[in-house]
XYZ file of C-alpha atoms in Angstrom:
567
model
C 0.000 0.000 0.000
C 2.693 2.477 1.351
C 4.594 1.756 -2.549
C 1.276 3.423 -3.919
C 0.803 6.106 -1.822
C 4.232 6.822 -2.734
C 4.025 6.436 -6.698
C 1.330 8.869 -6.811
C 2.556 11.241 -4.766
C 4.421 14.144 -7.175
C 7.412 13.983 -5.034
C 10.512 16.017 -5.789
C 13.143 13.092 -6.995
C 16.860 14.001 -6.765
C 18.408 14.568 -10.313
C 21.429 12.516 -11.550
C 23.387 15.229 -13.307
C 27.184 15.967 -12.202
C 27.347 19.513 -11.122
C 30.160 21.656 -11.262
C 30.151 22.787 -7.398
C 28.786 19.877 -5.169
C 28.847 21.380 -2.053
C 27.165 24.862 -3.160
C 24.521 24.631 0.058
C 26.967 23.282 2.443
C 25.938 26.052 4.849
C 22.511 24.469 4.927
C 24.500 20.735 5.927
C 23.762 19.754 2.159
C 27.334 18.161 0.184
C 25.771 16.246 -2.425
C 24.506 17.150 -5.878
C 21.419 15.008 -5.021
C 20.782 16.840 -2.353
C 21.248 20.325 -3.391
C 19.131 19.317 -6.284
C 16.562 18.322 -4.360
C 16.360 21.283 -2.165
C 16.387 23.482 -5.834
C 13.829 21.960 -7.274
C 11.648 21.943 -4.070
C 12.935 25.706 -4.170
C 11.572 26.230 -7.511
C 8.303 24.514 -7.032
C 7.129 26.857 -3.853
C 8.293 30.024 -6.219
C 5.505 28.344 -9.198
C 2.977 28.377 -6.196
C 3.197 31.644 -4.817
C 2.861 33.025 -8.089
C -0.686 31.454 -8.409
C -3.427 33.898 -7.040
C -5.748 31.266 -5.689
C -4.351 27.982 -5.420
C -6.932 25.510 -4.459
C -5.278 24.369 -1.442
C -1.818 24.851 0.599
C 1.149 23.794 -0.650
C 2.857 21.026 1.947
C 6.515 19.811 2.064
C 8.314 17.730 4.839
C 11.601 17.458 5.872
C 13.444 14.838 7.829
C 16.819 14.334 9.567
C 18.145 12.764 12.802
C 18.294 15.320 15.402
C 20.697 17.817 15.264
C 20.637 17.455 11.546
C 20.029 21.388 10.626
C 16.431 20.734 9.730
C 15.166 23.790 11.447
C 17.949 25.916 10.103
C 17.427 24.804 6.666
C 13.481 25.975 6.798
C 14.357 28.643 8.230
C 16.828 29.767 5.248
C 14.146 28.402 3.204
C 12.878 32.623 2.446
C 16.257 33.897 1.631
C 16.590 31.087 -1.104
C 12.796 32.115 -2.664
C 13.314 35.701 -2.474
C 9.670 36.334 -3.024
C 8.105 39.215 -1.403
C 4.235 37.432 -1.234
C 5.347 35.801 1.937
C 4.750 35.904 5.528
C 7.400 35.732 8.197
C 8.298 31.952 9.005
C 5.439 31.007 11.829
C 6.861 27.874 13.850
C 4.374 25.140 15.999
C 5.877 22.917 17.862
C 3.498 20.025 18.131
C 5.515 18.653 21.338
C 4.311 21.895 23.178
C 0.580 21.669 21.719
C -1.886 20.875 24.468
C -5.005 20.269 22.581
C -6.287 19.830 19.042
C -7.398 23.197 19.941
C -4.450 25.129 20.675
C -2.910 24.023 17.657
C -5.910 25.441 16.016
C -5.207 28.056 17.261
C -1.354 28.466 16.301
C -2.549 28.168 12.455
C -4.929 30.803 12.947
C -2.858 33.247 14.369
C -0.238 32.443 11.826
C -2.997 33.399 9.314
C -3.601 36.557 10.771
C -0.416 37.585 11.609
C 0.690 36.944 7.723
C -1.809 39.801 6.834
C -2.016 40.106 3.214
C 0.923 37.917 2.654
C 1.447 33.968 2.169
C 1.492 32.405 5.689
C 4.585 30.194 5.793
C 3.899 27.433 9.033
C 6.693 25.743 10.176
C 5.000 22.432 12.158
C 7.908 21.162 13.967
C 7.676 17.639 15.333
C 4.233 16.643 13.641
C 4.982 12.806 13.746
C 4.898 13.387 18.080
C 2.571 11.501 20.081
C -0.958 13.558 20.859
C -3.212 12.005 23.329
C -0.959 8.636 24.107
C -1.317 7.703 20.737
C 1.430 7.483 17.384
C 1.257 10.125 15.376
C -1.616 11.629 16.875
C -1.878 15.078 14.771
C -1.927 13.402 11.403
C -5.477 12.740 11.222
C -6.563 16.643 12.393
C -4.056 17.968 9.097
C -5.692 16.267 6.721
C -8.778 19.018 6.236
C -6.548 21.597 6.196
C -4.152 20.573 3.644
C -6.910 19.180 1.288
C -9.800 21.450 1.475
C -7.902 24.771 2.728
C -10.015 24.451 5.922
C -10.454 24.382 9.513
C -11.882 24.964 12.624
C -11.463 27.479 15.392
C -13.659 28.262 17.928
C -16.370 26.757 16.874
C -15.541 28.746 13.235
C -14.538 27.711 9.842
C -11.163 28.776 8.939
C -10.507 29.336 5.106
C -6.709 28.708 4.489
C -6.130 27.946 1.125
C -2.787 30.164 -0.138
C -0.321 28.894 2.272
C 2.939 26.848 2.484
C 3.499 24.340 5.237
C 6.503 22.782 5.993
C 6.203 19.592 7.884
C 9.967 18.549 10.428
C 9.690 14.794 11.224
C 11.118 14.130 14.605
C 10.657 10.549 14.813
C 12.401 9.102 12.131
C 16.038 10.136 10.017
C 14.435 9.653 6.201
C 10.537 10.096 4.582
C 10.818 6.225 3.500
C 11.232 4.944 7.896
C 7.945 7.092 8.387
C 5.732 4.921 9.932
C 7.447 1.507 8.782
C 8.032 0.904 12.755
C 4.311 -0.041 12.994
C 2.155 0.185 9.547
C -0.806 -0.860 11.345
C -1.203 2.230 13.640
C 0.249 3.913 11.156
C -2.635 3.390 8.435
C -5.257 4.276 11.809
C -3.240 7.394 12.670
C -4.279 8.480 8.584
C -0.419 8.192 7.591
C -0.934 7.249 3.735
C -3.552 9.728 4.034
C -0.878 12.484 5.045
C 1.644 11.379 2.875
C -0.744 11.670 -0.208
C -1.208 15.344 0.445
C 2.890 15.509 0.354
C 3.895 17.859 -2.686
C 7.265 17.574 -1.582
C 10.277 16.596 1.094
C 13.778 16.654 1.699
C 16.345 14.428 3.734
C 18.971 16.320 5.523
C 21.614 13.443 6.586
C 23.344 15.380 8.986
C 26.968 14.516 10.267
C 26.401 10.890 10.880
C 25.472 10.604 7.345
C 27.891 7.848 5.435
C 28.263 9.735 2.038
C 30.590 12.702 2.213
C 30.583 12.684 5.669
C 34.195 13.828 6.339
C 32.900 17.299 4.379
C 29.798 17.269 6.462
C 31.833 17.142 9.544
C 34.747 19.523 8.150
C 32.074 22.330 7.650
C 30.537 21.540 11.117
C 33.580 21.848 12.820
C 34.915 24.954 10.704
C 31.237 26.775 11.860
C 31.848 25.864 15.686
C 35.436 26.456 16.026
C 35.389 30.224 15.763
C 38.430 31.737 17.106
C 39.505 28.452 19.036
C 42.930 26.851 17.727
C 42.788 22.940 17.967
C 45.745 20.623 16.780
C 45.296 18.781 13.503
C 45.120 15.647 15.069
C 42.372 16.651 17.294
C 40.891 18.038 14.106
C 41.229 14.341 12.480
C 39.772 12.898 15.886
C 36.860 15.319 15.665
C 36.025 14.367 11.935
C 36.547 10.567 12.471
C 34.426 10.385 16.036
C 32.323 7.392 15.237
C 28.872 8.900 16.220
C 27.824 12.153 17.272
C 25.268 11.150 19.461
C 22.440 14.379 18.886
C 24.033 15.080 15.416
C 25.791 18.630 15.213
C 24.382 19.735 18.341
C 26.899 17.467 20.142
C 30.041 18.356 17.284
C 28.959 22.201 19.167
C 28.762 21.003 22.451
C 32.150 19.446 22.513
C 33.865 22.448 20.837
C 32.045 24.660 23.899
C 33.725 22.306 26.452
C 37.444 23.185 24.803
C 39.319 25.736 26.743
C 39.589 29.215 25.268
C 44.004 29.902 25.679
C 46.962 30.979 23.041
C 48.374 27.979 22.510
C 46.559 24.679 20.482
C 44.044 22.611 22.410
C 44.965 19.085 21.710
C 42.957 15.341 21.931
C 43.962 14.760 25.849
C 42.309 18.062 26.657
C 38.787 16.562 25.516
C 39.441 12.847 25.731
C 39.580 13.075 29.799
C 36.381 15.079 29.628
C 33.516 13.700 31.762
C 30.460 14.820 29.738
C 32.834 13.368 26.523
C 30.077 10.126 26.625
C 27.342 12.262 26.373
C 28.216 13.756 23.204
C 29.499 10.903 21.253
C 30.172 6.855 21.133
C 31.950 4.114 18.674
C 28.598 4.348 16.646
C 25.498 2.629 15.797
C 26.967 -1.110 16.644
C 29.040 0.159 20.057
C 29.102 -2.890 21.914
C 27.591 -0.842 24.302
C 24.512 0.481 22.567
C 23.646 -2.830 21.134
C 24.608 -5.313 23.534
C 27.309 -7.025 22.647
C 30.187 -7.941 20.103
C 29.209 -9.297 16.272
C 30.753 -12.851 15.987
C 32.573 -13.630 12.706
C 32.893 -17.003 11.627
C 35.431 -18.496 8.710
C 38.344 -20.470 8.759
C 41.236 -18.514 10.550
C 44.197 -20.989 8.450
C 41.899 -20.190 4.821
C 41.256 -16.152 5.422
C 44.426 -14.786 4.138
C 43.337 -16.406 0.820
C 40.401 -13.801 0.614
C 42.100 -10.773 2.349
C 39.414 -8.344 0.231
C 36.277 -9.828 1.600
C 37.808 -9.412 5.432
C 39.402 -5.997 5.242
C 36.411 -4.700 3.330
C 33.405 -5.972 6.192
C 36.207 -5.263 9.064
C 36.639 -1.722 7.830
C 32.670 -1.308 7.460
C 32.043 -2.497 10.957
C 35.009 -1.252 12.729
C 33.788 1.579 10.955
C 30.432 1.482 12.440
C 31.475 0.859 16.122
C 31.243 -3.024 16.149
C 33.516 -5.123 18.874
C 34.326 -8.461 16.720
C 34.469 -11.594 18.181
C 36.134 -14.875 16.769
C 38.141 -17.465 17.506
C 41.874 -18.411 15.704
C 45.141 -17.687 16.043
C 47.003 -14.876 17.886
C 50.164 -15.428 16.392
C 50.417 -15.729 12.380
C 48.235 -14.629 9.572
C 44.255 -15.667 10.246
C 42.064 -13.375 10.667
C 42.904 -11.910 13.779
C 45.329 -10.596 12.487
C 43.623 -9.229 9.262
C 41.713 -7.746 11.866
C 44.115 -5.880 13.618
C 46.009 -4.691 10.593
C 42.151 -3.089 9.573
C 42.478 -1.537 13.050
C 45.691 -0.157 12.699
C 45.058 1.552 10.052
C 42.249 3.945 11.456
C 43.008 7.405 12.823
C 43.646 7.972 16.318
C 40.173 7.853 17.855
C 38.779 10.818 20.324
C 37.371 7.858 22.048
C 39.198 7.489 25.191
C 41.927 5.106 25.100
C 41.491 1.290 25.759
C 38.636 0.089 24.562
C 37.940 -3.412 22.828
C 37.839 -3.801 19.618
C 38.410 -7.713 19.381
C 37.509 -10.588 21.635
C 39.314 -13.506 20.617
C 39.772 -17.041 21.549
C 42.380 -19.627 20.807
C 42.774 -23.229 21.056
C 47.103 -23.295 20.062
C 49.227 -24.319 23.069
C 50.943 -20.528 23.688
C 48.844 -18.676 22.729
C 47.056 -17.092 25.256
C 48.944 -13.914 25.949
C 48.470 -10.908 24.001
C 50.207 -7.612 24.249
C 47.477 -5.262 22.032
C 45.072 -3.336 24.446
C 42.471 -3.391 21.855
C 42.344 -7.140 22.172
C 40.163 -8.905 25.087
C 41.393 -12.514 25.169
C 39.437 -15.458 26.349
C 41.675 -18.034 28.187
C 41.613 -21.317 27.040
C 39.327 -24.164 28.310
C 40.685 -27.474 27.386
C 38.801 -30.518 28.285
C 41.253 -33.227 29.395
C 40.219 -36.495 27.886
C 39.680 -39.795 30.623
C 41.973 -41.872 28.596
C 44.386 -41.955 25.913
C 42.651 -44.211 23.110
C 41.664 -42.059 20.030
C 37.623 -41.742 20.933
C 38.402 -39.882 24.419
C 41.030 -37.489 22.521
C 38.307 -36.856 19.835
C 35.988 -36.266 22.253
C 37.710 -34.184 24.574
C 38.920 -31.906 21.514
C 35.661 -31.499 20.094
C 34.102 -31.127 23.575
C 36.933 -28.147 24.154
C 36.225 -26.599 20.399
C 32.586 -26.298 21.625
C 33.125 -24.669 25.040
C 35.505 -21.963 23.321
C 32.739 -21.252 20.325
C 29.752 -20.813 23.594
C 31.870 -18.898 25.141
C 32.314 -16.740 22.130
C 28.403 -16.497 21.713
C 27.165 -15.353 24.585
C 29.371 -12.343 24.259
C 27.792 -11.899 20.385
C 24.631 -10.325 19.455
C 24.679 -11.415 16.017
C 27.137 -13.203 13.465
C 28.495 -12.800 10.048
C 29.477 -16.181 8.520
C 31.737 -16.555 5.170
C 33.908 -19.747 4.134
C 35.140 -22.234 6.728
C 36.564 -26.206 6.399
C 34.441 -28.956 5.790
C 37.154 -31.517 5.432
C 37.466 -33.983 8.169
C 39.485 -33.847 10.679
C 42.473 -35.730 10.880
C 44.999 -34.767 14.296
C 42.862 -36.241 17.222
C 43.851 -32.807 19.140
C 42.003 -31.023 16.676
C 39.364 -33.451 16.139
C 35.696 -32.214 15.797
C 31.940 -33.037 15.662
C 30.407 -30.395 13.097
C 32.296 -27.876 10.951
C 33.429 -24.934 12.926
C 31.388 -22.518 11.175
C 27.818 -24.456 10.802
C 28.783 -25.012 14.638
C 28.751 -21.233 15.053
C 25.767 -20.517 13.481
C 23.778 -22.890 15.113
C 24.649 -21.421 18.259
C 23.659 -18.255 17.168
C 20.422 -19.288 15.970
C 20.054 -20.992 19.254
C 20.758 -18.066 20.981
C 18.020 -16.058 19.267
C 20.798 -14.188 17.145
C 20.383 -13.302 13.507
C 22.538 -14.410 11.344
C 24.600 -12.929 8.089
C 25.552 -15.865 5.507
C 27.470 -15.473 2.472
C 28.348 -17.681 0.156
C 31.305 -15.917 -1.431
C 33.498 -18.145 -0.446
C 33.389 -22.329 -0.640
C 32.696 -23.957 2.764
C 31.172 -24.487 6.312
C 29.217 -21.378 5.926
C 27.804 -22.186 2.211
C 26.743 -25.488 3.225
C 24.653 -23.953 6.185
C 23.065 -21.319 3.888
C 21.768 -23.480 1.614
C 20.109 -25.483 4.685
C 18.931 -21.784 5.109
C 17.365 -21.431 2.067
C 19.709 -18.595 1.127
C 20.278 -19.879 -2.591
C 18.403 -19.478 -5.267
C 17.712 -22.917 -5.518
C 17.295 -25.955 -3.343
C 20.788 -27.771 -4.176
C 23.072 -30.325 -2.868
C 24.906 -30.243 -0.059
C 28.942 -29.643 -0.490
C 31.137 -32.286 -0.007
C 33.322 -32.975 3.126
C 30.719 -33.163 5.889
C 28.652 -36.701 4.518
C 28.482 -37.929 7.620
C 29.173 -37.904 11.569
C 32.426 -36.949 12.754
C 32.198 -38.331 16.162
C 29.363 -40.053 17.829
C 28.434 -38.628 21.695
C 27.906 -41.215 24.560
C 24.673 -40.507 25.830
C 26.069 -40.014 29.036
C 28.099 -37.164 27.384
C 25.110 -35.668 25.588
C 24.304 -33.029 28.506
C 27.603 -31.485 28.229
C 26.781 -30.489 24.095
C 23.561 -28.935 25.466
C 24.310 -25.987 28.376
C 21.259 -24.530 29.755
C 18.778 -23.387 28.367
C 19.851 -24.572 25.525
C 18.251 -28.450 26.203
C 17.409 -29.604 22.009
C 20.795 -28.490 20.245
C 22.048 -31.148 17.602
C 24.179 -33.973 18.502
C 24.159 -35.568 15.084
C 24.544 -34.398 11.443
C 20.816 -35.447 10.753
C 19.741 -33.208 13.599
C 21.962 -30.631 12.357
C 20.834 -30.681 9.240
C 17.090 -30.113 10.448
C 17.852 -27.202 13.040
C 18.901 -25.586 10.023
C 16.197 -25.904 8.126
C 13.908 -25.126 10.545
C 15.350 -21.684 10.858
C 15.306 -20.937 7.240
C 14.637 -17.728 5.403
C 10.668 -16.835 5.748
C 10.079 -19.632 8.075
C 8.607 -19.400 11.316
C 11.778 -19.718 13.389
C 13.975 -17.657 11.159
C 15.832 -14.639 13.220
C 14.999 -10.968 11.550
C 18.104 -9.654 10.441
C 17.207 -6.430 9.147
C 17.299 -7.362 5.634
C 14.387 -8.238 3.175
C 14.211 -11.959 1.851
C 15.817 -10.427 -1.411
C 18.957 -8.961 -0.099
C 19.486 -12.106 1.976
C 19.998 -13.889 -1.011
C 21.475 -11.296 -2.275
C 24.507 -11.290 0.576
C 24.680 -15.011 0.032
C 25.198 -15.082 -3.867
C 27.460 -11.604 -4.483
C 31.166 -12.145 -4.917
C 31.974 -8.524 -4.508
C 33.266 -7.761 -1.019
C 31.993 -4.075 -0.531
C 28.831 -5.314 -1.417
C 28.922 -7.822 1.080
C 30.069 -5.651 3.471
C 27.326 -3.141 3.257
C 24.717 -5.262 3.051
C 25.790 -7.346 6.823
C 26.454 -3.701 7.673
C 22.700 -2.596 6.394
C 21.406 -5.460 7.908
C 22.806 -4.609 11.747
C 21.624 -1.192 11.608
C 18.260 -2.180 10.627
C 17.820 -5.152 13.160
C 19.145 -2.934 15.971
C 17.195 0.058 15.363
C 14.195 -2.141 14.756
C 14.372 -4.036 18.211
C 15.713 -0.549 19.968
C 18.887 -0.953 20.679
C 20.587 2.131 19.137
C 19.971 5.841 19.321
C 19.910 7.775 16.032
């Protein structure tokens, strides 16, 4: 229904020309020809309105933008870009401060007669705010007057028809997230209904924004920092902070807290600062705003044979905030260490120092100890077998393998999966009962984690995903894991199954069937954040930025969907 509404509204679309200056409204937070574009031609199509003498109804644009975005500034500039004499002073309602459908009758009316014989111009700040304890309360009351060109006041009808009204979401970042958090209430609140009297909008990204954002936060910074000289690698810190957590309200806010003195104010001066948290974090997957760290699964010997797909979805979540978890090697070339040389190429951080960025575990004799701060290692747990003959060591290596890859999950929220072995075993120390990845992931789905599968790559996590009904197609299995690796004693069983977790697989069979019964569109299947098409999607790309964006996509989605992060 929403895709309708949309199609039939005569919304401004962003052009696709190159322009010559990109950045020609930066002072309104705008650094994209898209975006500039957009505001133009919204711009241009108020100026064809207020040349009309008697319009048959108002003329209605939105805006949208995560707080802190500039949304009020940029309809407040909106005049000095029309240059029109025909209109009123900008009139501003706050729907947060509205008491009562009739107060806010009230607002328009006195914007109507304070305009005179000019074009009111109503600013309705907030108009997706809760009125009377329900979501979006105020849409339903709009809809006369931006049909019909009427209300009521005091008991009077209210002719408004030559009028622009500009509509600031506070709710949501973009036009397309209004009301997708609950379409129901949405379509009772009128919401379609609203949208289809939309002649226009724009979406102001703001400094969190992923496209030119080191522009968006250069011009920020350059607006805030008046007269105060900072250091340039406080300057880099500032740009590269991984969330501003009330958009450039907080890039202001820290630049207030910065002493005023003659000589250069440098990163120690604001990393020691106690309100520093309240102004920014990692971003939107900080272990601390979502929970927890993102598990990535693959084979740590095989991942320095696909060093693009792992630097590209490190950089994208390191990017992003995320704490990684996995399990490999310390010592050598795996993907621990792809990891850190991702990390070690970012800037230094304004964050304050010694955080963790990677919680790893290991099963190599050694290799516990780790000097890098950023690292938070899990000691090993190795599960000494009763005996010497070659079932006990099999068992008490697989037994250990499992322990380390729980451990590992509680401390995830979610998992990316790409590649892994699925040849048997063959040292008895290193000896287990599933493939290490399809072991993962079937703790994660236990856990009530979702789960991002590609297929990129040949292995443990392809063979899961098609159990998943990722592929297009309902194919066979890969070769390597045809049958059990290692039978459990049914005395043993209870140690494969850790409370709550009473029903996980002991056998291939039963593997093979958890999997399926958490399959894409099924019943048990975890929301990720992604549609059924980009799941499939992430499984069958080969190109490693688009895999990254997609898992990256995905988070953001699921974590903003269930709460979890601010915007």
């Amino acid at each position: 229904m929403r895709e309708c509404v949309v199609a039939a509204l005569h919304i401004i679309r962003m052009s696709n020309s190159t322009m010559t200056n990109p950045y020609r409204h930066k002072e309104l937070g705008l650094f994209t020809d898209r975006e500039a574009t957009q505001l133009e031609q919204l711009v241009a199509l108020t100026g064809a309105y207020l040349s009309r003498e008697r319009p048959e109804r108002p003329l209605c644009l939105a805006v949208f933008g995560a707080p802190g975005s500039g949304k009020s500034r940029l309809v407040r500039a909106l005049p000095k870009h029309l240059k029109h004499s025909s209109l009123a002073e900008l009139a501003e309602i706050n729907l947060t401060q509205a008491t009562s459908i009739g107060s806010l009758a009230e607002s328009l009316e006195k914007a109507r007669a304070d305009a005179c014989d000019k074009v009111p111009f109503v600013f309705f700040d907030e108009f997706d705010s809760k009125h009377g304890g329900a979501l979006w309360g105020w849409l339903g009351w709009f809809l006369a007057p931006m049909q019909d060109g009427r209300f009521r006041c005091r008991n009077e009808e209210i002719e408004l028809k030559r009028a622009v009204y500009v509509f600031a979401g506070g709710t949501v970042s973009r036009f397309a997230e209004l009301g997708r958090a609950d379409p129901d209430a949405f379509a009772l609140a009128k919401g379609p209904d609203f949208i289809s009297r939309l002649r226009g909008f724009l979406d102001i990204p703001g400094v969190n924004a992923d496209e030119e954002r080191v522009m968006r936060r250069t011009a920020a910074l350059d607006f805030h920092l008046q007269n105060k000289k900072v250091t340039d690698a406080l300057k880099a810190a500032l740009v590269h902070v991984g969330r501003y957590k009330h958009g450039a309200r907080s890039v202001g806010a820290l630049l207030e807290l910065l002493p005023t003195r003659a000589t250069a104010i440098d990163i120690e001066d604001l990393r020691s600062h106690a309100l520093l948290a309240m102004h920014v974090d990692r971003g939107p997957l900080d272990p601390t705003t979502i929970g927890g760290c993102i598990g990535v699964s693959s084979s740590d010997r095989l991942a320095d044979e696909s060093p693009a797909v792992w630097t590209d979805a490190c950089k994208a979540l390191f990017r992003d905030g995320a704490s990684l978890a996995c399990a490999g090697r310390r010592n050598g070339a795996g993907l621990l260490k792809q990891m850190q040389n991702v990390l070690d190429e970012f800037p230094v951080l304004l964050e304050p120092a010694g955080q963790k960025w990677l919680v790893s575990a290991s099963m190599t004799d050694g290799d516990d100890a780790t000097d890098d701060p950023r690292i938070d290692p899990l000691a090993r747990d190795l599960v000494a077998p009763r005996d010497e003959s070659a079932k006990e060591l099999r068992l008490a290596a697989a037994l250990s393998a499992f322990r380390m890859r729980y451990r590992l999950a509680v401390r995830c929220v979610a998992r990316f999966a790409i590649g892994g072995r699925l040849t048997k075993p063959t040292e008895f120390d290193k000896w287990r009962r599933f493939p290490g990845v399809a072991e993962e992931l079937m703790l994660a789905l236990a856990l009530g984690q979702p789960v991002y599968v590609s297929g990129a790559l040949a292995g443990g996590a392809e063979w899961a995903g098609i159990l998943l009904g990722l592929g297009d197609g309902w194919g066979e299995l890969p070769e390597g894991f045809d049958d059990d690796w290692l039978r459990i004693p049914r005395k043993r069983e209870i140690l494969f199954r850790p409370s709550p977790l009473l029903d996980l697989p002991l056998t291939r069979e039963e593997l093979i069937s958890f999997l399926r019964m958490h399959a894409l569109g099924g019943p048990a299947w975890i929301d990720n954040g992604l549609t059924a098409r980009e799941n499939r999607k992430l499984f069958a790309t080969r190109d490693p930025s688009e895999i990254a964006a997609l898992v990256v996509k995905g988070l953001r989605t699921r974590f903003d969907r269930v709460g979890h992060t601010a915007q």
